[in-house]
Short mmCIF file of C-alpha atoms in Angstrom, two decimals:
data_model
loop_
_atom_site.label_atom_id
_atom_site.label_comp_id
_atom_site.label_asym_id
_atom_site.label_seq_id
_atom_site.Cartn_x
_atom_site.Cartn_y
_atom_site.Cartn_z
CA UNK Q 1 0.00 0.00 0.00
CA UNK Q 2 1.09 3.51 -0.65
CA UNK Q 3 1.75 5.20 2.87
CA UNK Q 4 0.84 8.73 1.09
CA UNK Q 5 -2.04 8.06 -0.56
CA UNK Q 6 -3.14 4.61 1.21
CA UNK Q 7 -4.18 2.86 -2.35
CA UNK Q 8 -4.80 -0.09 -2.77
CA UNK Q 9 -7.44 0.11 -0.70
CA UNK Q 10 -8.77 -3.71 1.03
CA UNK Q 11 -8.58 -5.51 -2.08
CA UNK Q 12 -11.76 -6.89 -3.95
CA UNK Q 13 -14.53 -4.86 -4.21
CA UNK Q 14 -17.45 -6.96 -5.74
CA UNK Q 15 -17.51 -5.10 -9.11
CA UNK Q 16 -14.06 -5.72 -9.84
CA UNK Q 17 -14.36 -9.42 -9.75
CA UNK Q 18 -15.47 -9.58 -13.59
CA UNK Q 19 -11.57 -9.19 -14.85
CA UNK Q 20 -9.54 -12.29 -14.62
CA UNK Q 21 -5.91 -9.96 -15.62
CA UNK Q 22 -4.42 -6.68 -15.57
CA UNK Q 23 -5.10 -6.78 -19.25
CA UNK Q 24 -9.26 -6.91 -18.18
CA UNK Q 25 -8.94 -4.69 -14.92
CA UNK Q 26 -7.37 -2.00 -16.67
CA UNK Q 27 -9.72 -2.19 -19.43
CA UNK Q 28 -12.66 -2.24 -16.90
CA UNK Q 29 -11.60 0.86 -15.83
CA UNK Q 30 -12.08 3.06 -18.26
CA UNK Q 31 -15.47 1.12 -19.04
CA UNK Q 32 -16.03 2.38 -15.56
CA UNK Q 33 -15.52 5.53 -15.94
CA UNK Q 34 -17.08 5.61 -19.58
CA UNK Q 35 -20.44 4.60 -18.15
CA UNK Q 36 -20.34 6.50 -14.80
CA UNK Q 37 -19.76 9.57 -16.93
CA UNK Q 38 -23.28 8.68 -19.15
CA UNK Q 39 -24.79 9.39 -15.19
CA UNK Q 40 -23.13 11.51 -12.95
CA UNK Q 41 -22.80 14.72 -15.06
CA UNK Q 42 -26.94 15.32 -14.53
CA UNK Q 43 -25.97 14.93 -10.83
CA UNK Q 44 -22.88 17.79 -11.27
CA UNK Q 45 -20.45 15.51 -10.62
CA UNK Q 46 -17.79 14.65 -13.39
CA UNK Q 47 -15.55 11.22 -14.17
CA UNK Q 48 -11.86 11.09 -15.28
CA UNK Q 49 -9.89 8.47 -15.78
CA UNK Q 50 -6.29 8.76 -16.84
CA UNK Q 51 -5.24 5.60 -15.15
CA UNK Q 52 -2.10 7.42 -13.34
CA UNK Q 53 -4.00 8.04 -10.09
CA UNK Q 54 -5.48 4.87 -8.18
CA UNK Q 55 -9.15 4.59 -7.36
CA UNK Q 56 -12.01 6.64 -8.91
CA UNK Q 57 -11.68 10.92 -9.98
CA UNK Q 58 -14.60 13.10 -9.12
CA UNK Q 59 -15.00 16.46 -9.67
CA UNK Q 60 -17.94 19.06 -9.01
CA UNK Q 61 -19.12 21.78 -11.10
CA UNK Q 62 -17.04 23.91 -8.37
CA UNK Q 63 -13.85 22.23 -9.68
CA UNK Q 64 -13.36 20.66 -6.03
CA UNK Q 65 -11.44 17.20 -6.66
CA UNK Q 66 -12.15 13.69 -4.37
CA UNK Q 67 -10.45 10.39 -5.36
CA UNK Q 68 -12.71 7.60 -3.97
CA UNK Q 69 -12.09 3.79 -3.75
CA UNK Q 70 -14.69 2.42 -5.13
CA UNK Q 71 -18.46 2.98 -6.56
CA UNK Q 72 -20.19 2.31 -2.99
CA UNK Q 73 -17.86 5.73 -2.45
CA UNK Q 74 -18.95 7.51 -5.43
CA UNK Q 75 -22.60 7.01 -4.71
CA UNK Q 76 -22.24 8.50 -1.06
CA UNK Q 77 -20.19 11.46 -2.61
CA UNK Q 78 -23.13 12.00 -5.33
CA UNK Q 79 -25.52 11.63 -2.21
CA UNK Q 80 -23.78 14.42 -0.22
CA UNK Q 81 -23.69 17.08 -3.15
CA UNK Q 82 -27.09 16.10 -4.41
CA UNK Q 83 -28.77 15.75 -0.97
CA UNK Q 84 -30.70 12.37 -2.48
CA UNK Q 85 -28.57 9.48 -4.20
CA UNK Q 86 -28.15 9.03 -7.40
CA UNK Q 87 -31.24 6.56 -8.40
CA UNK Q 88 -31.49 4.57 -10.94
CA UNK Q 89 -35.57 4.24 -11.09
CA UNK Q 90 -35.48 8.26 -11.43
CA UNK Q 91 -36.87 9.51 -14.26
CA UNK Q 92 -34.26 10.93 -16.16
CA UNK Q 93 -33.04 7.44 -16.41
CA UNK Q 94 -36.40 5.41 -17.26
CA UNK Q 95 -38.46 8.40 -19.20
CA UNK Q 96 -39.11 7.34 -22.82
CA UNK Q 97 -36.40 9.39 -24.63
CA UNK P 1 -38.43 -45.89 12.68
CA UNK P 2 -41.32 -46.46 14.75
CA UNK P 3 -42.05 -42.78 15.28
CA UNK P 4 -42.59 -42.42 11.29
CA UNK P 5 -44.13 -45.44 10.65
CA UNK P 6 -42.31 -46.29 7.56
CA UNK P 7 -43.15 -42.63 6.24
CA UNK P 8 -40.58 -40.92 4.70
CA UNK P 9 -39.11 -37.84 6.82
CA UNK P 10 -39.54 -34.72 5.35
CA UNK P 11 -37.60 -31.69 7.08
CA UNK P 12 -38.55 -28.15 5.66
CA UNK P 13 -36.04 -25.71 5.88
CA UNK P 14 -37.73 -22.20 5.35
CA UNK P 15 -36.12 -18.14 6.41
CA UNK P 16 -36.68 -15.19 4.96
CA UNK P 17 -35.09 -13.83 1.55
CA UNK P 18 -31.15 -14.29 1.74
CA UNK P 19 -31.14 -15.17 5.13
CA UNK P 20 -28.67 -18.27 4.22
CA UNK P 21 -30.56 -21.14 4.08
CA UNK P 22 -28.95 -22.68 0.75
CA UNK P 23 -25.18 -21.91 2.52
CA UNK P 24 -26.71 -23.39 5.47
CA UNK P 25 -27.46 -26.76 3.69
CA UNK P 26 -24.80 -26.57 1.56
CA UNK P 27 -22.23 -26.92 4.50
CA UNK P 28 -24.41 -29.95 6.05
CA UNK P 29 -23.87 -31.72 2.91
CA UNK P 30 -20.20 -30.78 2.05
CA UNK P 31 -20.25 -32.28 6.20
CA UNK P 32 -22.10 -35.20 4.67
CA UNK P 33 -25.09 -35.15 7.07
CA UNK P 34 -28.44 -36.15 5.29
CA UNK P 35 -26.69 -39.05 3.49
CA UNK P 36 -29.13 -40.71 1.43
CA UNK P 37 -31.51 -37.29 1.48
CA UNK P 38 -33.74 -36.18 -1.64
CA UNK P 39 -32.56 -32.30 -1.59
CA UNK P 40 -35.89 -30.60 -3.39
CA UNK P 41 -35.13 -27.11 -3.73
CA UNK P 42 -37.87 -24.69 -4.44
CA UNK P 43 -37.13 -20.84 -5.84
CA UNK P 44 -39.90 -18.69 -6.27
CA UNK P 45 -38.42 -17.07 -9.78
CA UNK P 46 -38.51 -18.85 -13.00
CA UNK P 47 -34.90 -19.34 -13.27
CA UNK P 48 -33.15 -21.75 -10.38
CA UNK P 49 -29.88 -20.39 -8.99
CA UNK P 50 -29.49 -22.24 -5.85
CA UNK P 51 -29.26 -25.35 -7.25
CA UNK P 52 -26.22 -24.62 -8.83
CA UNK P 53 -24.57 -24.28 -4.93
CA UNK P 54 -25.80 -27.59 -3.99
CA UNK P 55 -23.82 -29.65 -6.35
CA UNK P 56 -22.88 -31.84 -3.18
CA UNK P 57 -26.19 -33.68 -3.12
CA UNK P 58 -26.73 -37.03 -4.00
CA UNK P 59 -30.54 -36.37 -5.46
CA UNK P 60 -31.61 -33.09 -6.59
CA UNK P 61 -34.86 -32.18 -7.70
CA UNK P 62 -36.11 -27.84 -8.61
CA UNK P 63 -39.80 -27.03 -7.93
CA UNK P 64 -38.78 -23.45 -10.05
CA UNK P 65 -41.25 -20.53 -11.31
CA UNK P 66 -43.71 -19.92 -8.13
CA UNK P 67 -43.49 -20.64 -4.35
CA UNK P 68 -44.34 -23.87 -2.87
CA UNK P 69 -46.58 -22.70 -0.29
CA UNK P 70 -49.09 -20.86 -2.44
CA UNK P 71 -48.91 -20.46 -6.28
CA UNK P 72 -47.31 -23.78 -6.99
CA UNK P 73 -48.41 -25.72 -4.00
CA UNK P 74 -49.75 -28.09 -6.49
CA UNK P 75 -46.51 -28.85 -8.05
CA UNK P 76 -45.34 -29.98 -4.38
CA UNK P 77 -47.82 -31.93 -3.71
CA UNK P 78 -47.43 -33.62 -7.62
CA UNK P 79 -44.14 -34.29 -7.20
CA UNK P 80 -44.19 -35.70 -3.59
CA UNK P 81 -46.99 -37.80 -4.59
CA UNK P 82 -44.53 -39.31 -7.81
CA UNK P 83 -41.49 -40.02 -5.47
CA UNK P 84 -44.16 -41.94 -2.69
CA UNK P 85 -44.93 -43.66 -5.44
CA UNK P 86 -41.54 -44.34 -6.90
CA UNK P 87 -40.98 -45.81 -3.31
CA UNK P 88 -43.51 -48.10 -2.84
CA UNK P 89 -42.92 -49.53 -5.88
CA UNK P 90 -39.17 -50.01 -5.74
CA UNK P 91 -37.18 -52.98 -5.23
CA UNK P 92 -36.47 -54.06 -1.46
CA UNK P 93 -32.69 -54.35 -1.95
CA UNK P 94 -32.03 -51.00 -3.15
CA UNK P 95 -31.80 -48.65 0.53
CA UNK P 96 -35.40 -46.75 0.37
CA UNK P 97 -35.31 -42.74 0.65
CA UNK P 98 -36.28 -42.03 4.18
CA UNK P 99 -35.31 -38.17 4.02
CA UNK P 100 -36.55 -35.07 1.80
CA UNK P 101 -34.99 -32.05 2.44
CA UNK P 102 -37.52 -29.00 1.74
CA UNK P 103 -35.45 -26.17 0.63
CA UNK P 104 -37.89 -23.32 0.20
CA UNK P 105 -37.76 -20.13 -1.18
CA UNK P 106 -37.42 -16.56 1.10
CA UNK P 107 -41.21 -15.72 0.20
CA UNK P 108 -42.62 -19.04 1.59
CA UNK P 109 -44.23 -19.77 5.08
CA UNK P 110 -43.39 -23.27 5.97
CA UNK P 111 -46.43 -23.50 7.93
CA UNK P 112 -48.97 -23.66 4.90
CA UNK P 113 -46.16 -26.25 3.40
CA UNK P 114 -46.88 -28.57 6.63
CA UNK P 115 -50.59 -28.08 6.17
CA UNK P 116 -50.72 -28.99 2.65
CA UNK P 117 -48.88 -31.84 3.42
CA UNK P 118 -51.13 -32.99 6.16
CA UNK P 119 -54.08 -32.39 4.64
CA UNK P 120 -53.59 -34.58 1.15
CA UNK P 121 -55.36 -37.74 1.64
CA UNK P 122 -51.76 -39.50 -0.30
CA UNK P 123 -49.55 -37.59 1.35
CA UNK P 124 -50.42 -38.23 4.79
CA UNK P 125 -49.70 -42.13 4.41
CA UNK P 126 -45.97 -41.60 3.28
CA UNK P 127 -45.05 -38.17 4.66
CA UNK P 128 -44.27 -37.14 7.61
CA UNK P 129 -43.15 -33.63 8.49
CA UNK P 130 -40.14 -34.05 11.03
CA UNK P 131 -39.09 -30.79 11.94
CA UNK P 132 -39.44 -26.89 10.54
CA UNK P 133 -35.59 -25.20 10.28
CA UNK P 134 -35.99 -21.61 9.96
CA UNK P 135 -32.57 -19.30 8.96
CA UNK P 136 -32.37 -16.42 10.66
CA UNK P 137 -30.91 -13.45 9.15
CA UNK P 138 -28.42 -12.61 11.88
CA UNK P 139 -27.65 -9.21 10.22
CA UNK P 140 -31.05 -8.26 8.93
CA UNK P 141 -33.54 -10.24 10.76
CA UNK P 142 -34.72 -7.45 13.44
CA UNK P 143 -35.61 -5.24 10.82
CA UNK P 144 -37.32 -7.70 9.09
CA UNK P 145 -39.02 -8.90 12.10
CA UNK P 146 -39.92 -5.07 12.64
CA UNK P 147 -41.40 -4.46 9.16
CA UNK P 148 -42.48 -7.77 7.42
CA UNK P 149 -45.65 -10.33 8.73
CA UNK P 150 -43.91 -13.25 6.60
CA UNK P 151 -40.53 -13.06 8.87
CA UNK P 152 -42.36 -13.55 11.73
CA UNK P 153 -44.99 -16.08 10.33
CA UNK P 154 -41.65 -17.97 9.35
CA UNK P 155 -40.32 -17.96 13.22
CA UNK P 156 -43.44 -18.93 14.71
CA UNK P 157 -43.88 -22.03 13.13
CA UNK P 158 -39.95 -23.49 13.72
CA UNK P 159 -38.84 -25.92 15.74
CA UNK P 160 -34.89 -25.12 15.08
CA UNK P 161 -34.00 -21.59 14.75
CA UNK P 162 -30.30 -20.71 12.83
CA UNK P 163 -28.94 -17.35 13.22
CA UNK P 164 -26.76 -16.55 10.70
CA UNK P 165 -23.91 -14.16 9.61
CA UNK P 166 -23.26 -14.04 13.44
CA UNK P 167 -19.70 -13.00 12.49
CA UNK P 168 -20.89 -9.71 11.07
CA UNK P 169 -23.33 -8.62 14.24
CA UNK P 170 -22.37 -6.81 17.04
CA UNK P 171 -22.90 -8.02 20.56
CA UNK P 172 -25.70 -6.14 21.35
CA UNK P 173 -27.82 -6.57 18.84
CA UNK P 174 -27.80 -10.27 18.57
CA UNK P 175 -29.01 -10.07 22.14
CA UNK P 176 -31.84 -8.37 21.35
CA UNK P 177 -32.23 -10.83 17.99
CA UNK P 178 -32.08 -14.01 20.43
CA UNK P 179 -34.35 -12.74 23.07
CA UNK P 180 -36.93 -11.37 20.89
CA UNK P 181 -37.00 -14.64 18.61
CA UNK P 182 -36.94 -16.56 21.87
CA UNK P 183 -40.22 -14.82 22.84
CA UNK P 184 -41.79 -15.44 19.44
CA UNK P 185 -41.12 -18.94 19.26
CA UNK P 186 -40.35 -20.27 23.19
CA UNK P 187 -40.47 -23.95 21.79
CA UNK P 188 -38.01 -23.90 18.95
CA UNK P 189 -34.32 -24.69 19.57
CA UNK P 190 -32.13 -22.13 18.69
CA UNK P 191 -28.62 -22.33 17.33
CA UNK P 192 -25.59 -19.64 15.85
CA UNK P 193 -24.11 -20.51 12.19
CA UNK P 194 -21.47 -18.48 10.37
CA UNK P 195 -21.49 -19.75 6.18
CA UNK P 196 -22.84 -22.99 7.99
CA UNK P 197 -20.49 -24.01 10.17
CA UNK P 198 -21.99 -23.57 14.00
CA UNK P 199 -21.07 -20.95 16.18
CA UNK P 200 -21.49 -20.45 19.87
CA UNK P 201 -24.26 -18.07 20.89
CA UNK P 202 -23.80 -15.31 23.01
CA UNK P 203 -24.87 -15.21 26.57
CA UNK P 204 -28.10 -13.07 26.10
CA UNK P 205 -30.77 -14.16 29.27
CA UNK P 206 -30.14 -10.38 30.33
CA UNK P 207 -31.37 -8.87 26.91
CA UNK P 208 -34.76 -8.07 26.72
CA UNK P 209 -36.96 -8.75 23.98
CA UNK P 210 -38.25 -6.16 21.50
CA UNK P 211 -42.17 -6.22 21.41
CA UNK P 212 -42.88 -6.00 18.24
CA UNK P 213 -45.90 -3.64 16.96
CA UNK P 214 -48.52 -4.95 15.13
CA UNK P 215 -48.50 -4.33 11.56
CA UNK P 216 -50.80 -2.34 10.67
CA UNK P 217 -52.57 -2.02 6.83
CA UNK P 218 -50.85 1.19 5.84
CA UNK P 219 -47.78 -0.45 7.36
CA UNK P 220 -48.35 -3.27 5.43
CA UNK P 221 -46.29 -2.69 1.90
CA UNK P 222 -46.96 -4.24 -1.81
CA UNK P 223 -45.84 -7.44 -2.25
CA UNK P 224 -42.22 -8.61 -2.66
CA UNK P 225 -42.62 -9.98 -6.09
CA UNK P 226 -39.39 -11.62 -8.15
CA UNK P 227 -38.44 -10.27 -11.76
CA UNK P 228 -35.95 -12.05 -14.29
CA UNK P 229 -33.76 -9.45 -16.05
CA UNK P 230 -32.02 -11.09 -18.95
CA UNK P 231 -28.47 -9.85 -19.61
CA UNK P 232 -28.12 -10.08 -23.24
CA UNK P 233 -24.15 -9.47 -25.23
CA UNK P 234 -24.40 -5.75 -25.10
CA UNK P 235 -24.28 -5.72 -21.65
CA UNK P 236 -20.91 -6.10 -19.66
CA UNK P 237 -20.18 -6.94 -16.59
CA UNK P 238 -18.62 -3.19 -15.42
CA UNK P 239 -21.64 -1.39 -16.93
CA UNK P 240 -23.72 -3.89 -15.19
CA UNK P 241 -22.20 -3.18 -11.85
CA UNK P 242 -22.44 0.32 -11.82
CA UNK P 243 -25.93 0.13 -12.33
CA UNK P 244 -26.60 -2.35 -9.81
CA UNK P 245 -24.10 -1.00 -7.38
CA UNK P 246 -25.95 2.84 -7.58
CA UNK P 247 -28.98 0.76 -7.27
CA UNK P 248 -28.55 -1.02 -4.27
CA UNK P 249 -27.34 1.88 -2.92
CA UNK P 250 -30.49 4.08 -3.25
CA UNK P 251 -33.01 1.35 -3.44
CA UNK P 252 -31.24 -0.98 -0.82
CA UNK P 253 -34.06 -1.67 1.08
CA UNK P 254 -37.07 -2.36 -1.55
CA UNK P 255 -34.60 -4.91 -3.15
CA UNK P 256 -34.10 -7.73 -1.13
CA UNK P 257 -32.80 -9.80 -2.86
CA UNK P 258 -30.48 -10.11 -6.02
CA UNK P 259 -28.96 -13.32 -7.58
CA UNK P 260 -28.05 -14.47 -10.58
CA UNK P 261 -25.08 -16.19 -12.31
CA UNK P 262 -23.37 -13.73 -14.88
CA UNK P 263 -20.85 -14.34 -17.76
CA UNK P 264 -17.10 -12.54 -17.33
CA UNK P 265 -14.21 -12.76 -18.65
CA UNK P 266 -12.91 -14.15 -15.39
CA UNK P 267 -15.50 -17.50 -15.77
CA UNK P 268 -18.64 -18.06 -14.70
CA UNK P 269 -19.75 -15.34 -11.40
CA UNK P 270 -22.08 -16.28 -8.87
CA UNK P 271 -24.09 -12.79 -8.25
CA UNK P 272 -25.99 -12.67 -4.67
CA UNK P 273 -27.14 -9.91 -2.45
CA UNK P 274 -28.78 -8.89 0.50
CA UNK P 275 -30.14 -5.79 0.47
CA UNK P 276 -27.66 -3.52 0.48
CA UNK P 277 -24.94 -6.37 1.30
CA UNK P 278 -23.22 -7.92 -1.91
CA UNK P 279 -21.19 -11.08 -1.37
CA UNK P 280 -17.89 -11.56 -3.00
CA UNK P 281 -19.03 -13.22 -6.47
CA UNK P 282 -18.22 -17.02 -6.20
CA UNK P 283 -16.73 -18.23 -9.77
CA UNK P 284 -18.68 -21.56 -10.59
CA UNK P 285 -17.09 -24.22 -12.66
CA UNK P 286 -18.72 -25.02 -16.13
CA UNK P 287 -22.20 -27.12 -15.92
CA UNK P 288 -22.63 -27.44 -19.70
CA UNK P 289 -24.57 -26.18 -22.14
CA UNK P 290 -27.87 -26.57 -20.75
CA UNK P 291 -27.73 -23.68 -17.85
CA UNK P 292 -29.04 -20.57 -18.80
CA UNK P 293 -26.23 -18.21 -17.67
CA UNK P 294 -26.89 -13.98 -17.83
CA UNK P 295 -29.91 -14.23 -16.28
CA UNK P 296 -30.36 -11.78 -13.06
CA UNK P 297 -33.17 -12.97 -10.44
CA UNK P 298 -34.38 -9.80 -8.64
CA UNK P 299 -36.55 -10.09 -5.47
CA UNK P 300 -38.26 -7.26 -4.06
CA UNK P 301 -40.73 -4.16 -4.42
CA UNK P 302 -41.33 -1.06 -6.51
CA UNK P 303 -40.09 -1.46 -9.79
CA UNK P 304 -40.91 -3.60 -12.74
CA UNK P 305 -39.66 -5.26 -15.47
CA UNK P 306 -39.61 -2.39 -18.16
CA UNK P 307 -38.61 0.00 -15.31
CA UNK P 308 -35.06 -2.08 -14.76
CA UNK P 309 -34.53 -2.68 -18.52
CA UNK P 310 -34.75 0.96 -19.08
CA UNK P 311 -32.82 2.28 -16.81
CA UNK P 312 -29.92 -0.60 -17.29
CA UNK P 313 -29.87 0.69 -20.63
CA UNK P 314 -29.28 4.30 -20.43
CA UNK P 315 -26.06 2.88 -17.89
CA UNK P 316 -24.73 0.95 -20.25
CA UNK P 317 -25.45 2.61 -23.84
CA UNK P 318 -24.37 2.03 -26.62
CA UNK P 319 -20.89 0.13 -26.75
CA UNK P 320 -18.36 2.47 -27.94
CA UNK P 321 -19.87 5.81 -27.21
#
């Protein structure tokens, strides 16, 4: 573990057990980030991924930075700057488009 | 034998959604205790999961696509009727089956189960119901207690209670778990289990039970009902989990229940969860061609079918956007 940044974090969160290689977890990464940007930007929240930094980039419209572990993290983030968590049954997500 | 008469023994073991009953049996089998058993598993969705886990059975049989204690009560009674039968007819030198094990699913009460059973004019002559084991949700089970009728319909008719998950409880609360189940059900034998393998109780004849309020009608909420999402190519496995990660997270508590086994590059994935709690995905070996793999089982209230599909879509989009 890095003493400075304390990445890894406890290793194995559910979601990354789909990637069998570094190959596959690095890919699943960006996929990650790809699909977490289709969401969070309605919730003013951005994604980057640039794969130097470990764990997950957020940013708010305010240009304030967090690097979380992991998406059980990004949820609570988008909870505390939204006041209500991103959900998935909301409209904006199930309207016909 | 003189207690059953020559009847077979047929032990139901019931619990709420995901409150471990198939880990529970899984262990006694892997300990090989019910040699000889018929292991009849029962899963209220179309698609069986749980029989997957219980490879370590010498007879299997899936009662899939409705619960055993109501919509497909018939189909229990069918099939309990055909392997009677099959017994009575069989050869003396082959060792008769003298044990079913009930596996039902979260949504059933075992005590309509028993009374179907006793009340079939076949049944009656080959069956007899030996004991009710009811899985406690170590982690979950006061709030379910608190909020559901079935929960406590399920306690009140066991004769063995198993708490589970008792690794991931604190003290206190299991205290109040024990006492208050104690008080619900002063006949039934209880017992601690962590992934199956028993575990000492705590000392709890201090705690004091919880007395539960009556459920009221506006308390009482729409049905738990199961849904079968089908995963088709376009969706991968890290779309897939952001979607069902951000909705656990807000909808935690109106889904109680997800499992399914998914496709990844890393093999086959066991998918199970809890509410909000989602076990470490188990990778299964190969079964053939015949299982129906991709398919998501999802237990629980307000949302439907077209709702899911929807919203699983705009996550994922379209591959390489």
């Amino acid at each position: 573990m890095c003493s400075a940044c304390g990445f890894p974090a406890a290793p194995g969160h559910w979601t990354e057990a789909g990637a069998a290689n570094a190959h596959e977890r690095l890919r699943g990464r960006f996929r990650r980030a790809q699909v977490l940007q289709r969401v969070l930007p309605s919730y003013n929240l951005s994604v980057s991924e640039t794969n130097d930094i470990p764990g997950i980039q957020l940013s708010t419209l305010t240009g304030s930075q967090s690097i979380v572990s992991h998406l059980d993290e990004v949820w609570a983030l988008a909870e505390k700057v939204n006041g209500a968590p991103v959900d998935p049954l909301d409209r904006r997500f199930i309207g016909e488009e | 034998m003189s207690d059953t008469d020559g009847r077979i023994r047929l032990i139901i073991l019931g619990g709420y959604l995901g409150s471990g009953k198939t880990t529970w049996l899984r262990h006694q089998l892997h300990e090989g205790n019910f040699q000889g058993a018929l292991v009849i598993v029962n899963e209220a969705a179309e698609t069986p999961i749980d029989d997957a886990l219980l490879g370590g059975s010498e007879r299997l049989a899936v009662l899939a696509g409705g619960c055993v204690c109501c919509a497909a009560k018939q189909d229990l009674i069918d099939l309990l009727r055909r392997i009677s039968d099959d017994r009575s007819r069989a050869v003396s030198t082959e060792s008769p089956l003298d044990l079913i094990i009930l596996e039902t699913s979260g949504l059933a009460d075992p005590g309509a189960i028993v009374e179907a059973i006793r009340s079939d004019p076949v049944l009656v002559y080959h069956i007899v119901v030996s004991e009710v084991i009811v899985a406690v949700d170590g982690l979950h089970g006061m709030s379910q207690l608190r909020s559901e009728s079935l929960s406590r319909h399920q306690i009140e008719v066991a004769d063995q209670l198993i708490v589970t998950k008792m690794d991931a409880v604190d003290q206190a609360e299991l205290a109040l778990l024990l006492a208050t189940l104690q008080v619900m059900s002063p006949g039934a034998m209880i017992s601690g289990a962590v992934k199956g393998v028993p575990h000492q109780l705590p000392e709890f004849s201090q705690a004091k039970a919880e007395s539960l309020k009556d459920l009221l009608a506006e308390d009482v909420k729409a049905p738990i009902l199961p849904t079968r999402l089908h995963l088709d190519d376009s969706i991968d496995w890290t779309a897939f989990t952001v979607w069902l990660s951000a909705l656990l997270y807000a909808r935690g508590d109106d889904i109680v229940r997800v499992k399914g086994v998914i496709r990844t590059p890393a093999g086959r994935l066991l998918l199970q969860t809890v509410r909000k709690i989602v076990q470490s995905p188990e990778i299964l070996p190969e079964q053939g061609d015949t299982r129906e793999d991709n398919i998501v089982v999802m237990i629980g209230r307000g949302f439907t079918h077209s709702q899911l599909t929807k919203s699983l879509r705009h996550f994922v989009g379209r591959q390489g956007n």
